PDB file of C-alpha atoms in Angstrom:
ATOM      1  CA  MET A  47     240.925 130.254 210.576  1.00 43.00           C
ATOM      2  CA  GLU A  48     238.908 131.897 213.386  1.00 41.00           C
ATOM      3  CA  SER A  49     237.670 129.693 216.095  1.00 37.00           C
ATOM      4  CA  LYS A  50     235.640 132.427 218.000  1.00 36.00           C
ATOM      5  CA  GLN A  51     232.135 133.404 217.608  1.00 37.00           C
ATOM      6  CA  HIS A  52     231.223 136.591 215.535  1.00 39.00           C
ATOM      7  CA  SER A  53     228.107 138.527 215.255  1.00 41.00           C
ATOM      8  CA  VAL A  54     226.834 138.710 211.576  1.00 46.00           C
ATOM      9  CA  GLY A  55     223.736 140.170 210.130  1.00 43.00           C
ATOM     10  CA  ALA A  56     221.599 138.616 207.356  1.00 41.00           C
ATOM     11  CA  GLY A  57     217.873 139.276 206.560  1.00 44.00           C
ATOM     12  CA  GLY A  58     217.644 141.666 209.107  1.00 39.00           C
ATOM     13  CA  SER A  59     218.867 139.349 212.095  1.00 47.00           C
ATOM     14  CA  ALA A  60     221.969 139.051 213.912  1.00 63.00           C
ATOM     15  CA  LYS A  61     223.357 135.574 214.751  1.00 78.00           C
ATOM     16  CA  LYS A  62     226.638 134.063 216.030  1.00 78.00           C
ATOM     17  CA  ALA A  63     228.715 132.248 213.428  1.00 84.00           C
ATOM     18  CA  ARG A  64     229.859 128.701 214.573  1.00 82.00           C
ATOM     19  CA  LEU A  65     233.418 128.188 213.274  1.00 90.00           C
ATOM     20  CA  CYS A  66     235.460 125.251 214.441  1.00 85.00           C
ATOM     21  CA  GLN A  67     233.329 124.517 217.631  1.00 82.00           C
ATOM     22  CA  SER A  68     232.072 121.508 219.315  1.00 66.00           C
ATOM     23  CA  ALA A  69     234.528 118.944 218.379  1.00 64.00           C
ATOM     24  CA  GLU A  70     237.323 116.888 219.965  1.00 69.00           C
ATOM     25  CA  ASN A  71     240.764 117.486 218.373  1.00 74.00           C
ATOM     26  CA  ASP A  72     241.636 114.151 216.763  1.00 87.00           C
ATOM     27  CA  THR A  73     244.832 115.379 215.037  1.00 93.00           C
ATOM     28  CA  ALA A  74     246.847 112.777 216.582  1.00 94.00           C
ATOM     29  CA  GLY A  75     244.688 109.856 215.718  1.00 95.00           C
ATOM     30  CA  ILE A  76     244.287 111.139 211.945  1.00 96.00           C
ATOM     31  CA  TRP A  77     248.041 111.466 211.769  1.00 97.00           C
ATOM     32  CA  ARG A  78     248.527 107.904 213.023  1.00 97.00           C
ATOM     33  CA  TRP A  79     245.951 106.615 210.510  1.00 97.00           C
ATOM     34  CA  ILE A  80     247.846 108.336 207.664  1.00 98.00           C
ATOM     35  CA  VAL A  81     251.161 107.014 208.693  1.00 98.00           C
ATOM     36  CA  ASP A  82     249.865 103.474 209.035  1.00 98.00           C
ATOM     37  CA  GLU A  83     248.171 103.875 205.528  1.00 98.00           C
ATOM     38  CA  ALA A  84     251.218 105.382 203.917  1.00 98.00           C
ATOM     39  CA  ALA A  85     253.427 102.380 205.197  1.00 98.00           C
ATOM     40  CA  ALA A  86     251.178  99.831 203.726  1.00 98.00           C
ATOM     41  CA  VAL A  87     250.932 101.568 200.455  1.00 98.00           C
ATOM     42  CA  ALA A  88     254.590 101.936 200.286  1.00 97.00           C
ATOM     43  CA  ARG A  89     254.786  98.194 200.519  1.00 97.00           C
ATOM     44  CA  ARG A  90     252.115  97.416 197.713  1.00 97.00           C
ATOM     45  CA  GLU A  91     253.394 100.331 195.415  1.00 97.00           C
ATOM     46  CA  PRO A  92     257.124 100.852 195.402  1.00 96.00           C
ATOM     47  CA  GLU A  93     256.508 103.681 192.759  1.00 97.00           C
ATOM     48  CA  LEU A  94     254.849 105.560 195.029  1.00 98.00           C
ATOM     49  CA  ARG A  95     257.514 105.165 197.841  1.00 98.00           C
ATOM     50  CA  PRO A  96     259.578 108.411 197.267  1.00 97.00           C
ATOM     51  CA  LEU A  97     256.236 110.462 197.415  1.00 98.00           C
ATOM     52  CA  LEU A  98     254.954 108.735 200.518  1.00 98.00           C
ATOM     53  CA  GLU A  99     258.515 108.949 202.219  1.00 98.00           C
ATOM     54  CA  ASP A 100     258.709 112.571 201.405  1.00 97.00           C
ATOM     55  CA  VAL A 101     255.316 113.708 202.234  1.00 98.00           C
ATOM     56  CA  VAL A 102     254.565 111.281 205.306  1.00 98.00           C
ATOM     57  CA  LEU A 103     256.967 108.676 206.323  1.00 98.00           C
ATOM     58  CA  ARG A 104     259.785 111.165 207.096  1.00 97.00           C
ATOM     59  CA  GLN A 105     257.567 113.860 208.588  1.00 96.00           C
ATOM     60  CA  PRO A 106     256.872 114.235 212.339  1.00 95.00           C
ATOM     61  CA  CYS A 107     253.227 115.392 212.358  1.00 95.00           C
ATOM     62  CA  LEU A 108     250.282 116.443 210.143  1.00 96.00           C
ATOM     63  CA  GLY A 109     251.359 120.017 209.995  1.00 95.00           C
ATOM     64  CA  ALA A 110     254.868 119.109 208.543  1.00 95.00           C
ATOM     65  CA  SER A 111     253.464 116.572 206.096  1.00 96.00           C
ATOM     66  CA  LEU A 112     250.754 119.082 204.834  1.00 97.00           C
ATOM     67  CA  GLY A 113     253.286 121.695 204.358  1.00 96.00           C
ATOM     68  CA  VAL A 114     255.473 119.525 202.225  1.00 96.00           C
ATOM     69  CA  ARG A 115     252.473 118.279 200.104  1.00 97.00           C
ATOM     70  CA  LEU A 116     251.589 122.156 199.534  1.00 97.00           C
ATOM     71  CA  ALA A 117     254.866 123.056 198.549  1.00 97.00           C
ATOM     72  CA  ARG A 118     255.152 120.262 196.095  1.00 97.00           C
ATOM     73  CA  LYS A 119     251.938 121.232 194.574  1.00 97.00           C
ATOM     74  CA  LEU A 120     252.430 125.230 194.609  1.00 97.00           C
ATOM     75  CA  ALA A 121     255.994 125.736 193.668  1.00 96.00           C
ATOM     76  CA  ARG A 122     256.370 128.056 190.884  1.00 93.00           C
ATOM     77  CA  GLU A 123     259.125 130.195 189.508  1.00 93.00           C
ATOM     78  CA  ASP A 124     257.906 133.080 191.663  1.00 93.00           C
ATOM     79  CA  MET A 125     258.589 130.859 194.792  1.00 94.00           C
ATOM     80  CA  THR A 126     260.436 127.731 194.512  1.00 95.00           C
ATOM     81  CA  ARG A 127     259.626 124.478 196.778  1.00 95.00           C
ATOM     82  CA  GLU A 128     262.860 125.270 198.711  1.00 94.00           C
ATOM     83  CA  GLU A 129     261.407 128.617 199.415  1.00 95.00           C
ATOM     84  CA  LEU A 130     257.696 127.513 200.038  1.00 96.00           C
ATOM     85  CA  ALA A 131     258.342 124.411 202.234  1.00 93.00           C
ATOM     86  CA  PRO A 132     259.832 126.390 205.250  1.00 94.00           C
ATOM     87  CA  LEU A 133     257.275 129.111 205.023  1.00 96.00           C
ATOM     88  CA  LEU A 134     254.349 126.566 205.204  1.00 96.00           C
ATOM     89  CA  ALA A 135     255.792 124.453 207.881  1.00 91.00           C
ATOM     90  CA  GLY A 136     256.240 127.398 209.797  1.00 93.00           C
ATOM     91  CA  ILE A 137     252.684 128.460 209.682  1.00 95.00           C
ATOM     92  CA  LEU A 138     251.165 124.906 209.831  1.00 91.00           C
ATOM     93  CA  ARG A 139     253.276 123.515 212.729  1.00 85.00           C
ATOM     94  CA  GLY A 140     252.993 127.137 214.807  1.00 84.00           C
ATOM     95  CA  ASP A 141     249.127 127.107 214.475  1.00 91.00           C
ATOM     96  CA  GLU A 142     247.467 124.360 216.310  1.00 92.00           C
ATOM     97  CA  GLU A 143     243.823 125.516 215.512  1.00 93.00           C
ATOM     98  CA  LEU A 144     244.669 125.563 211.712  1.00 95.00           C
ATOM     99  CA  VAL A 145     246.042 121.745 211.720  1.00 95.00           C
ATOM    100  CA  SER A 146     243.001 120.840 213.926  1.00 95.00           C
ATOM    101  CA  ALA A 147     240.715 122.456 211.233  1.00 96.00           C
ATOM    102  CA  VAL A 148     242.593 120.327 208.594  1.00 96.00           C
ATOM    103  CA  ALA A 149     242.158 117.041 210.512  1.00 96.00           C
ATOM    104  CA  ARG A 150     238.519 117.682 210.832  1.00 96.00           C
ATOM    105  CA  ASP A 151     238.387 118.387 207.211  1.00 97.00           C
ATOM    106  CA  LEU A 152     240.152 114.992 206.337  1.00 97.00           C
ATOM    107  CA  ARG A 153     237.691 113.214 208.787  1.00 96.00           C
ATOM    108  CA  ALA A 154     234.782 114.810 207.143  1.00 95.00           C
ATOM    109  CA  ILE A 155     235.967 113.606 203.535  1.00 97.00           C
ATOM    110  CA  VAL A 156     236.413 110.021 204.775  1.00 96.00           C
ATOM    111  CA  GLU A 157     232.933 109.908 206.537  1.00 95.00           C
ATOM    112  CA  ARG A 158     231.025 111.627 203.725  1.00 95.00           C
ATOM    113  CA  ASP A 159     232.431 110.700 200.321  1.00 94.00           C
ATOM    114  CA  PRO A 160     231.996 106.987 199.523  1.00 92.00           C
ATOM    115  CA  ALA A 161     234.968 107.236 197.070  1.00 92.00           C
ATOM    116  CA  CYS A 162     237.413 107.706 200.190  1.00 95.00           C
ATOM    117  CA  ASP A 163     238.230 105.088 202.685  1.00 94.00           C
ATOM    118  CA  SER A 164     241.448 106.826 204.098  1.00 96.00           C
ATOM    119  CA  PRO A 165     242.703 110.233 204.930  1.00 97.00           C
ATOM    120  CA  LEU A 166     245.890 109.591 203.017  1.00 98.00           C
ATOM    121  CA  HIS A 167     243.967 109.867 199.712  1.00 98.00           C
ATOM    122  CA  PRO A 168     242.758 113.456 200.156  1.00 98.00           C
ATOM    123  CA  LEU A 169     246.294 114.365 201.488  1.00 98.00           C
ATOM    124  CA  LEU A 170     247.941 113.257 198.467  1.00 98.00           C
ATOM    125  CA  PHE A 171     245.266 113.351 195.576  1.00 97.00           C
ATOM    126  CA  PHE A 172     242.085 115.453 196.332  1.00 97.00           C
ATOM    127  CA  LYS A 173     242.498 119.054 195.050  1.00 96.00           C
ATOM    128  CA  GLY A 174     239.224 120.082 197.211  1.00 97.00           C
ATOM    129  CA  PHE A 175     241.081 119.360 200.291  1.00 98.00           C
ATOM    130  CA  MET A 176     244.267 120.755 199.088  1.00 98.00           C
ATOM    131  CA  ALA A 177     242.523 123.820 198.112  1.00 98.00           C
ATOM    132  CA  ILE A 178     240.785 124.448 201.318  1.00 98.00           C
ATOM    133  CA  SER A 179     243.980 123.828 203.046  1.00 98.00           C
ATOM    134  CA  THR A 180     245.621 126.468 200.959  1.00 98.00           C
ATOM    135  CA  TYR A 181     242.589 128.749 201.907  1.00 98.00           C
ATOM    136  CA  ARG A 182     243.513 128.090 205.663  1.00 98.00           C
ATOM    137  CA  VAL A 183     247.091 129.142 205.015  1.00 98.00           C
ATOM    138  CA  SER A 184     245.931 132.308 203.229  1.00 98.00           C
ATOM    139  CA  HIS A 185     243.370 133.078 205.899  1.00 98.00           C
ATOM    140  CA  HIS A 186     246.067 132.797 208.507  1.00 97.00           C
ATOM    141  CA  LEU A 187     248.320 135.155 206.652  1.00 97.00           C
ATOM    142  CA  TRP A 188     245.321 137.646 206.220  1.00 98.00           C
ATOM    143  CA  THR A 189     244.481 137.666 209.569  1.00 96.00           C
ATOM    144  CA  HIS A 190     248.021 138.360 210.787  1.00 96.00           C
ATOM    145  CA  GLY A 191     248.475 141.283 208.556  1.00 97.00           C
ATOM    146  CA  ARG A 192     250.408 139.653 205.600  1.00 97.00           C
ATOM    147  CA  LYS A 193     247.688 140.557 203.142  1.00 98.00           C
ATOM    148  CA  GLU A 194     249.739 140.578 199.870  1.00 98.00           C
ATOM    149  CA  LEU A 195     251.013 137.188 200.717  1.00 97.00           C
ATOM    150  CA  ALA A 196     247.861 136.000 201.594  1.00 98.00           C
ATOM    151  CA  LEU A 197     246.671 137.160 198.040  1.00 98.00           C
ATOM    152  CA  TYR A 198     249.532 135.312 196.596  1.00 98.00           C
ATOM    153  CA  PHE A 199     248.553 131.873 197.962  1.00 98.00           C
ATOM    154  CA  GLN A 200     244.905 132.714 196.775  1.00 98.00           C
ATOM    155  CA  SER A 201     246.243 133.289 193.236  1.00 97.00           C
ATOM    156  CA  LEU A 202     248.404 130.008 193.464  1.00 96.00           C
ATOM    157  CA  ALA A 203     245.123 128.077 194.538  1.00 97.00           C
ATOM    158  CA  SER A 204     242.928 129.566 191.553  1.00 97.00           C
ATOM    159  CA  GLU A 205     245.664 128.720 189.204  1.00 96.00           C
ATOM    160  CA  VAL A 206     246.587 125.102 190.578  1.00 97.00           C
ATOM    161  CA  PHE A 207     243.419 123.865 191.851  1.00 97.00           C
ATOM    162  CA  ALA A 208     240.712 125.878 190.014  1.00 97.00           C
ATOM    163  CA  VAL A 209     239.496 127.110 193.314  1.00 97.00           C
ATOM    164  CA  ASP A 210     239.156 130.920 194.038  1.00 98.00           C
ATOM    165  CA  ILE A 211     238.469 131.661 198.095  1.00 98.00           C
ATOM    166  CA  HIS A 212     239.250 135.141 199.119  1.00 98.00           C
ATOM    167  CA  PRO A 213     241.606 134.928 202.000  1.00 98.00           C
ATOM    168  CA  ALA A 214     239.309 137.106 204.057  1.00 98.00           C
ATOM    169  CA  ALA A 215     236.252 134.734 203.805  1.00 98.00           C
ATOM    170  CA  ARG A 216     235.569 132.917 207.037  1.00 97.00           C
ATOM    171  CA  ILE A 217     235.215 129.207 206.897  1.00 98.00           C
ATOM    172  CA  GLY A 218     234.644 126.605 209.680  1.00 96.00           C
ATOM    173  CA  CYS A 219     235.744 123.171 210.148  1.00 95.00           C
ATOM    174  CA  GLY A 220     234.677 119.668 208.853  1.00 95.00           C
ATOM    175  CA  ILE A 221     234.332 120.942 205.171  1.00 97.00           C
ATOM    176  CA  LEU A 222     233.776 118.549 202.402  1.00 96.00           C
ATOM    177  CA  LEU A 223     234.636 120.301 199.031  1.00 95.00           C
ATOM    178  CA  ASP A 224     233.990 117.496 196.765  1.00 93.00           C
ATOM    179  CA  HIS A 225     235.745 117.668 193.225  1.00 93.00           C
ATOM    180  CA  ALA A 226     236.080 121.491 193.865  1.00 93.00           C
ATOM    181  CA  THR A 227     236.468 122.809 190.333  1.00 95.00           C
ATOM    182  CA  SER A 228     235.301 126.352 189.771  1.00 96.00           C
ATOM    183  CA  PHE A 229     234.388 126.790 193.497  1.00 97.00           C
ATOM    184  CA  VAL A 230     234.386 130.663 194.158  1.00 97.00           C
ATOM    185  CA  VAL A 231     233.974 132.548 197.672  1.00 98.00           C
ATOM    186  CA  GLY A 232     233.916 136.109 197.992  1.00 96.00           C
ATOM    187  CA  GLU A 233     235.640 138.423 200.520  1.00 96.00           C
ATOM    188  CA  THR A 234     232.806 138.489 203.206  1.00 96.00           C
ATOM    189  CA  ALA A 235     231.245 135.171 202.795  1.00 97.00           C
ATOM    190  CA  ILE A 236     230.914 132.847 205.899  1.00 98.00           C
ATOM    191  CA  ILE A 237     230.739 129.151 205.898  1.00 98.00           C
ATOM    192  CA  GLU A 238     229.803 127.361 209.195  1.00 97.00           C
ATOM    193  CA  ASP A 239     231.109 124.080 210.352  1.00 95.00           C
ATOM    194  CA  ASN A 240     230.173 120.633 208.762  1.00 95.00           C
ATOM    195  CA  VAL A 241     228.998 121.974 205.220  1.00 96.00           C
ATOM    196  CA  SER A 242     229.420 120.064 202.092  1.00 96.00           C
ATOM    197  CA  ILE A 243     230.041 121.608 198.909  1.00 97.00           C
ATOM    198  CA  LEU A 244     229.951 120.169 195.283  1.00 95.00           C
ATOM    199  CA  HIS A 245     231.798 121.677 192.360  1.00 96.00           C
ATOM    200  CA  GLU A 246     231.023 124.988 190.453  1.00 95.00           C
ATOM    201  CA  VAL A 247     229.511 126.533 193.496  1.00 97.00           C
ATOM    202  CA  THR A 248     229.580 130.243 193.839  1.00 97.00           C
ATOM    203  CA  LEU A 249     229.136 132.341 197.018  1.00 98.00           C
ATOM    204  CA  GLY A 250     229.293 135.702 195.367  1.00 96.00           C
ATOM    205  CA  GLY A 251     228.010 139.452 195.479  1.00 92.00           C
ATOM    206  CA  THR A 252     225.500 141.127 193.317  1.00 81.00           C
ATOM    207  CA  GLY A 253     227.572 144.082 192.077  1.00 78.00           C
ATOM    208  CA  LYS A 254     229.847 146.857 193.260  1.00 74.00           C
ATOM    209  CA  GLU A 255     228.422 147.377 196.854  1.00 76.00           C
ATOM    210  CA  THR A 256     230.827 147.145 199.753  1.00 83.00           C
ATOM    211  CA  GLY A 257     230.650 145.830 203.198  1.00 90.00           C
ATOM    212  CA  ASP A 258     228.977 142.424 203.931  1.00 93.00           C
ATOM    213  CA  ARG A 259     227.775 141.543 200.652  1.00 94.00           C
ATOM    214  CA  HIS A 260     228.420 137.841 200.171  1.00 96.00           C
ATOM    215  CA  PRO A 261     226.561 134.814 201.482  1.00 97.00           C
ATOM    216  CA  ILE A 262     226.303 133.245 205.118  1.00 98.00           C
ATOM    217  CA  VAL A 263     226.122 129.338 205.016  1.00 98.00           C
ATOM    218  CA  ARG A 264     225.023 127.822 208.163  1.00 96.00           C
ATOM    219  CA  SER A 265     226.085 124.449 209.578  1.00 94.00           C
ATOM    220  CA  GLY A 266     224.802 121.248 208.202  1.00 94.00           C
ATOM    221  CA  VAL A 267     224.139 122.733 204.744  1.00 96.00           C
ATOM    222  CA  LEU A 268     224.603 120.835 201.411  1.00 95.00           C
ATOM    223  CA  LEU A 269     225.082 122.913 198.414  1.00 96.00           C
ATOM    224  CA  GLY A 270     224.606 120.968 194.993  1.00 95.00           C
ATOM    225  CA  ALA A 271     226.911 121.389 192.065  1.00 95.00           C
ATOM    226  CA  GLY A 272     226.764 124.622 190.159  1.00 96.00           C
ATOM    227  CA  ALA A 273     224.676 126.383 192.880  1.00 97.00           C
ATOM    228  CA  LYS A 274     224.908 130.151 192.708  1.00 98.00           C
ATOM    229  CA  ILE A 275     224.238 131.968 195.836  1.00 98.00           C
ATOM    230  CA  LEU A 276     224.294 135.813 195.429  1.00 97.00           C
ATOM    231  CA  GLY A 277     224.430 138.774 197.826  1.00 95.00           C
ATOM    232  CA  ARG A 278     224.187 138.734 201.718  1.00 96.00           C
ATOM    233  CA  VAL A 279     221.714 136.078 201.954  1.00 97.00           C
ATOM    234  CA  GLU A 280     221.685 133.339 204.522  1.00 98.00           C
ATOM    235  CA  ILE A 281     221.379 129.525 203.955  1.00 97.00           C
ATOM    236  CA  GLY A 282     219.766 128.469 207.178  1.00 96.00           C
ATOM    237  CA  GLU A 283     221.090 125.615 209.118  1.00 95.00           C
ATOM    238  CA  GLY A 284     220.558 122.023 207.614  1.00 94.00           C
ATOM    239  CA  ALA A 285     219.160 123.447 204.384  1.00 95.00           C
ATOM    240  CA  LYS A 286     219.914 121.803 201.166  1.00 95.00           C
ATOM    241  CA  VAL A 287     220.410 123.872 197.765  1.00 96.00           C
ATOM    242  CA  GLY A 288     219.682 122.098 194.467  1.00 94.00           C
ATOM    243  CA  ALA A 289     222.314 121.511 191.647  1.00 94.00           C
ATOM    244  CA  GLY A 290     222.267 124.444 189.211  1.00 95.00           C
ATOM    245  CA  SER A 291     219.955 126.656 191.439  1.00 96.00           C
ATOM    246  CA  VAL A 292     220.372 130.575 191.646  1.00 97.00           C
ATOM    247  CA  VAL A 293     219.639 131.643 195.233  1.00 97.00           C
ATOM    248  CA  LEU A 294     218.709 135.358 195.700  1.00 96.00           C
ATOM    249  CA  THR A 295     217.059 135.254 199.044  1.00 96.00           C
ATOM    250  CA  ASP A 296     217.339 133.743 202.471  1.00 97.00           C
ATOM    251  CA  VAL A 297     216.615 129.978 202.899  1.00 96.00           C
ATOM    252  CA  SER A 298     215.111 128.898 205.878  1.00 96.00           C
ATOM    253  CA  PRO A 299     216.637 126.123 208.054  1.00 95.00           C
ATOM    254  CA  HIS A 300     216.094 122.501 207.055  1.00 94.00           C
ATOM    255  CA  THR A 301     214.326 123.632 203.723  1.00 94.00           C
ATOM    256  CA  THR A 302     215.226 122.393 200.413  1.00 94.00           C
ATOM    257  CA  VAL A 303     215.253 124.874 197.527  1.00 95.00           C
ATOM    258  CA  ALA A 304     215.859 124.336 193.731  1.00 95.00           C
ATOM    259  CA  GLY A 305     215.505 126.323 190.428  1.00 95.00           C
ATOM    260  CA  VAL A 306     216.222 129.534 188.874  1.00 94.00           C
ATOM    261  CA  PRO A 307     215.705 131.426 190.733  1.00 95.00           C
ATOM    262  CA  ALA A 308     215.405 129.104 193.617  1.00 94.00           C
ATOM    263  CA  VAL A 309     212.262 128.326 195.280  1.00 95.00           C
ATOM    264  CA  VAL A 310     211.310 126.018 198.311  1.00 94.00           C
ATOM    265  CA  VAL A 311     210.451 122.600 196.981  1.00 92.00           C
ATOM    266  CA  GLY A 312     210.282 120.842 200.421  1.00 88.00           C
ATOM    267  CA  VAL A 313     212.081 120.044 203.499  1.00 87.00           C
ATOM    268  CA  SER A 314     215.241 118.304 204.316  1.00 77.00           C
ATOM    269  CA  ARG A 315     214.749 114.802 205.219  1.00 74.00           C
ATOM    270  CA  GLU A 316     217.897 115.161 207.570  1.00 76.00           C
ATOM    271  CA  ASP A 317     218.891 117.346 210.357  1.00 79.00           C
ATOM    272  CA  ALA A 318     222.076 117.835 208.602  1.00 82.00           C
ATOM    273  CA  PRO A 319     222.255 117.193 204.831  1.00 81.00           C
ATOM    274  CA  ALA A 320     225.849 117.925 204.679  1.00 81.00           C
ATOM    275  CA  LEU A 321     226.639 114.663 206.555  1.00 80.00           C
ATOM    276  CA  GLU A 322     224.194 112.371 204.996  1.00 76.00           C
ATOM    277  CA  MET A 323     225.030 113.601 201.500  1.00 76.00           C
ATOM    278  CA  ASP A 324     221.555 112.461 200.112  1.00 70.00           C
ATOM    279  CA  GLN A 325     221.220 114.500 197.083  1.00 70.00           C
ATOM    280  CA  ARG A 326     217.620 113.858 196.481  1.00 70.00           C
ATOM    281  CA  LEU A 327     215.282 116.806 196.903  1.00 71.00           C
ATOM    282  CA  GLY A 328     212.998 115.804 199.736  1.00 61.00           C
ATOM    283  CA  CYS A 329     209.396 117.341 198.987  1.00 52.00           C
ATOM    284  CA  ARG A 330     206.022 117.022 200.669  1.00 46.00           C
ATOM    285  CA  GLY A 331     202.572 117.644 199.411  1.00 41.00           C
ATOM    286  CA  GLN A 332     201.272 117.569 195.923  1.00 35.00           C
ATOM    287  CA  ALA A 333     204.693 118.464 194.319  1.00 43.00           C
ATOM    288  CA  GLU A 334     206.396 115.372 195.751  1.00 43.00           C
ATOM    289  CA  ALA A 335     205.532 112.896 192.899  1.00 36.00           C
ATOM    290  CA  ALA A 336     206.902 115.375 190.442  1.00 40.00           C
ATOM    291  CA  VAL A 337     210.199 115.860 192.162  1.00 40.00           C
ATOM    292  CA  LEU A 338     210.940 112.669 194.006  1.00 37.00           C
ATOM    293  CA  HIS A 339     213.657 111.586 191.586  1.00 38.00           C
ATOM    294  CA  TYR A 340     215.120 114.945 190.790  1.00 38.00           C
ATOM    295  CA  SER A 341     218.597 114.878 192.078  1.00 39.00           C
ATOM    296  CA  ILE A 342     221.465 117.235 192.719  1.00 41.00           C
TER     297      ILE A 342
END
């Protein structure tokens, strides 16, 4: 995870990427919430007690807990749980910013997903959260020069969660990766803070060119299921991309696009569609009646 700003170019412009900014670190509060929920569930569901004790109730902090959960999910003949657990624990417990990003992802899921009312649920059961957390581990390794191990974790996430995020991609905090299946992110992609993404989204290149060749997704964006965004295009702050759309050119801030290829169909009703999760395509003018009930 990178917490500093970086200059990026898209559509002939340069702009700082907002990654993991402007939010209070609530890791301790999220962890207390998880522990309280785990204790309550252990009383109600004795069959789940061994899992809850191993992943939460016997762990000292969120980083240690996540390390155990990922080790249980990712263990293979190549690397056993006994080998994975201390490796993951060392990375997660040694990187405060990474664990803070995890906590912000958990809060984003609870706040935006109506099917989730506790951070315990994504920690235990949501593969989108586990996939983005595995990416955060692989990105940490990549930025610390351990590229082969980073690629190993990328391949594990692809196999286990059906999510393929290159470890060099740069992703901010407060990410909701809903359902997650078939989510693909290329090497030079950038996703800013507070973005919501549904399943089967691709942030890909357009061929064999090198350099910056994958999309930039600004903060507050909502990407509908099956959206394909190809090339070094920029999805502007607060924009919305309809389900199944293919985006080949820049999308202006607070604009709604849909179609193959995607065209402008209106403006976003919200400043940050990712936070509201309103998947209707809000349009104005003569086209409004025709698309009012079109949903992502």
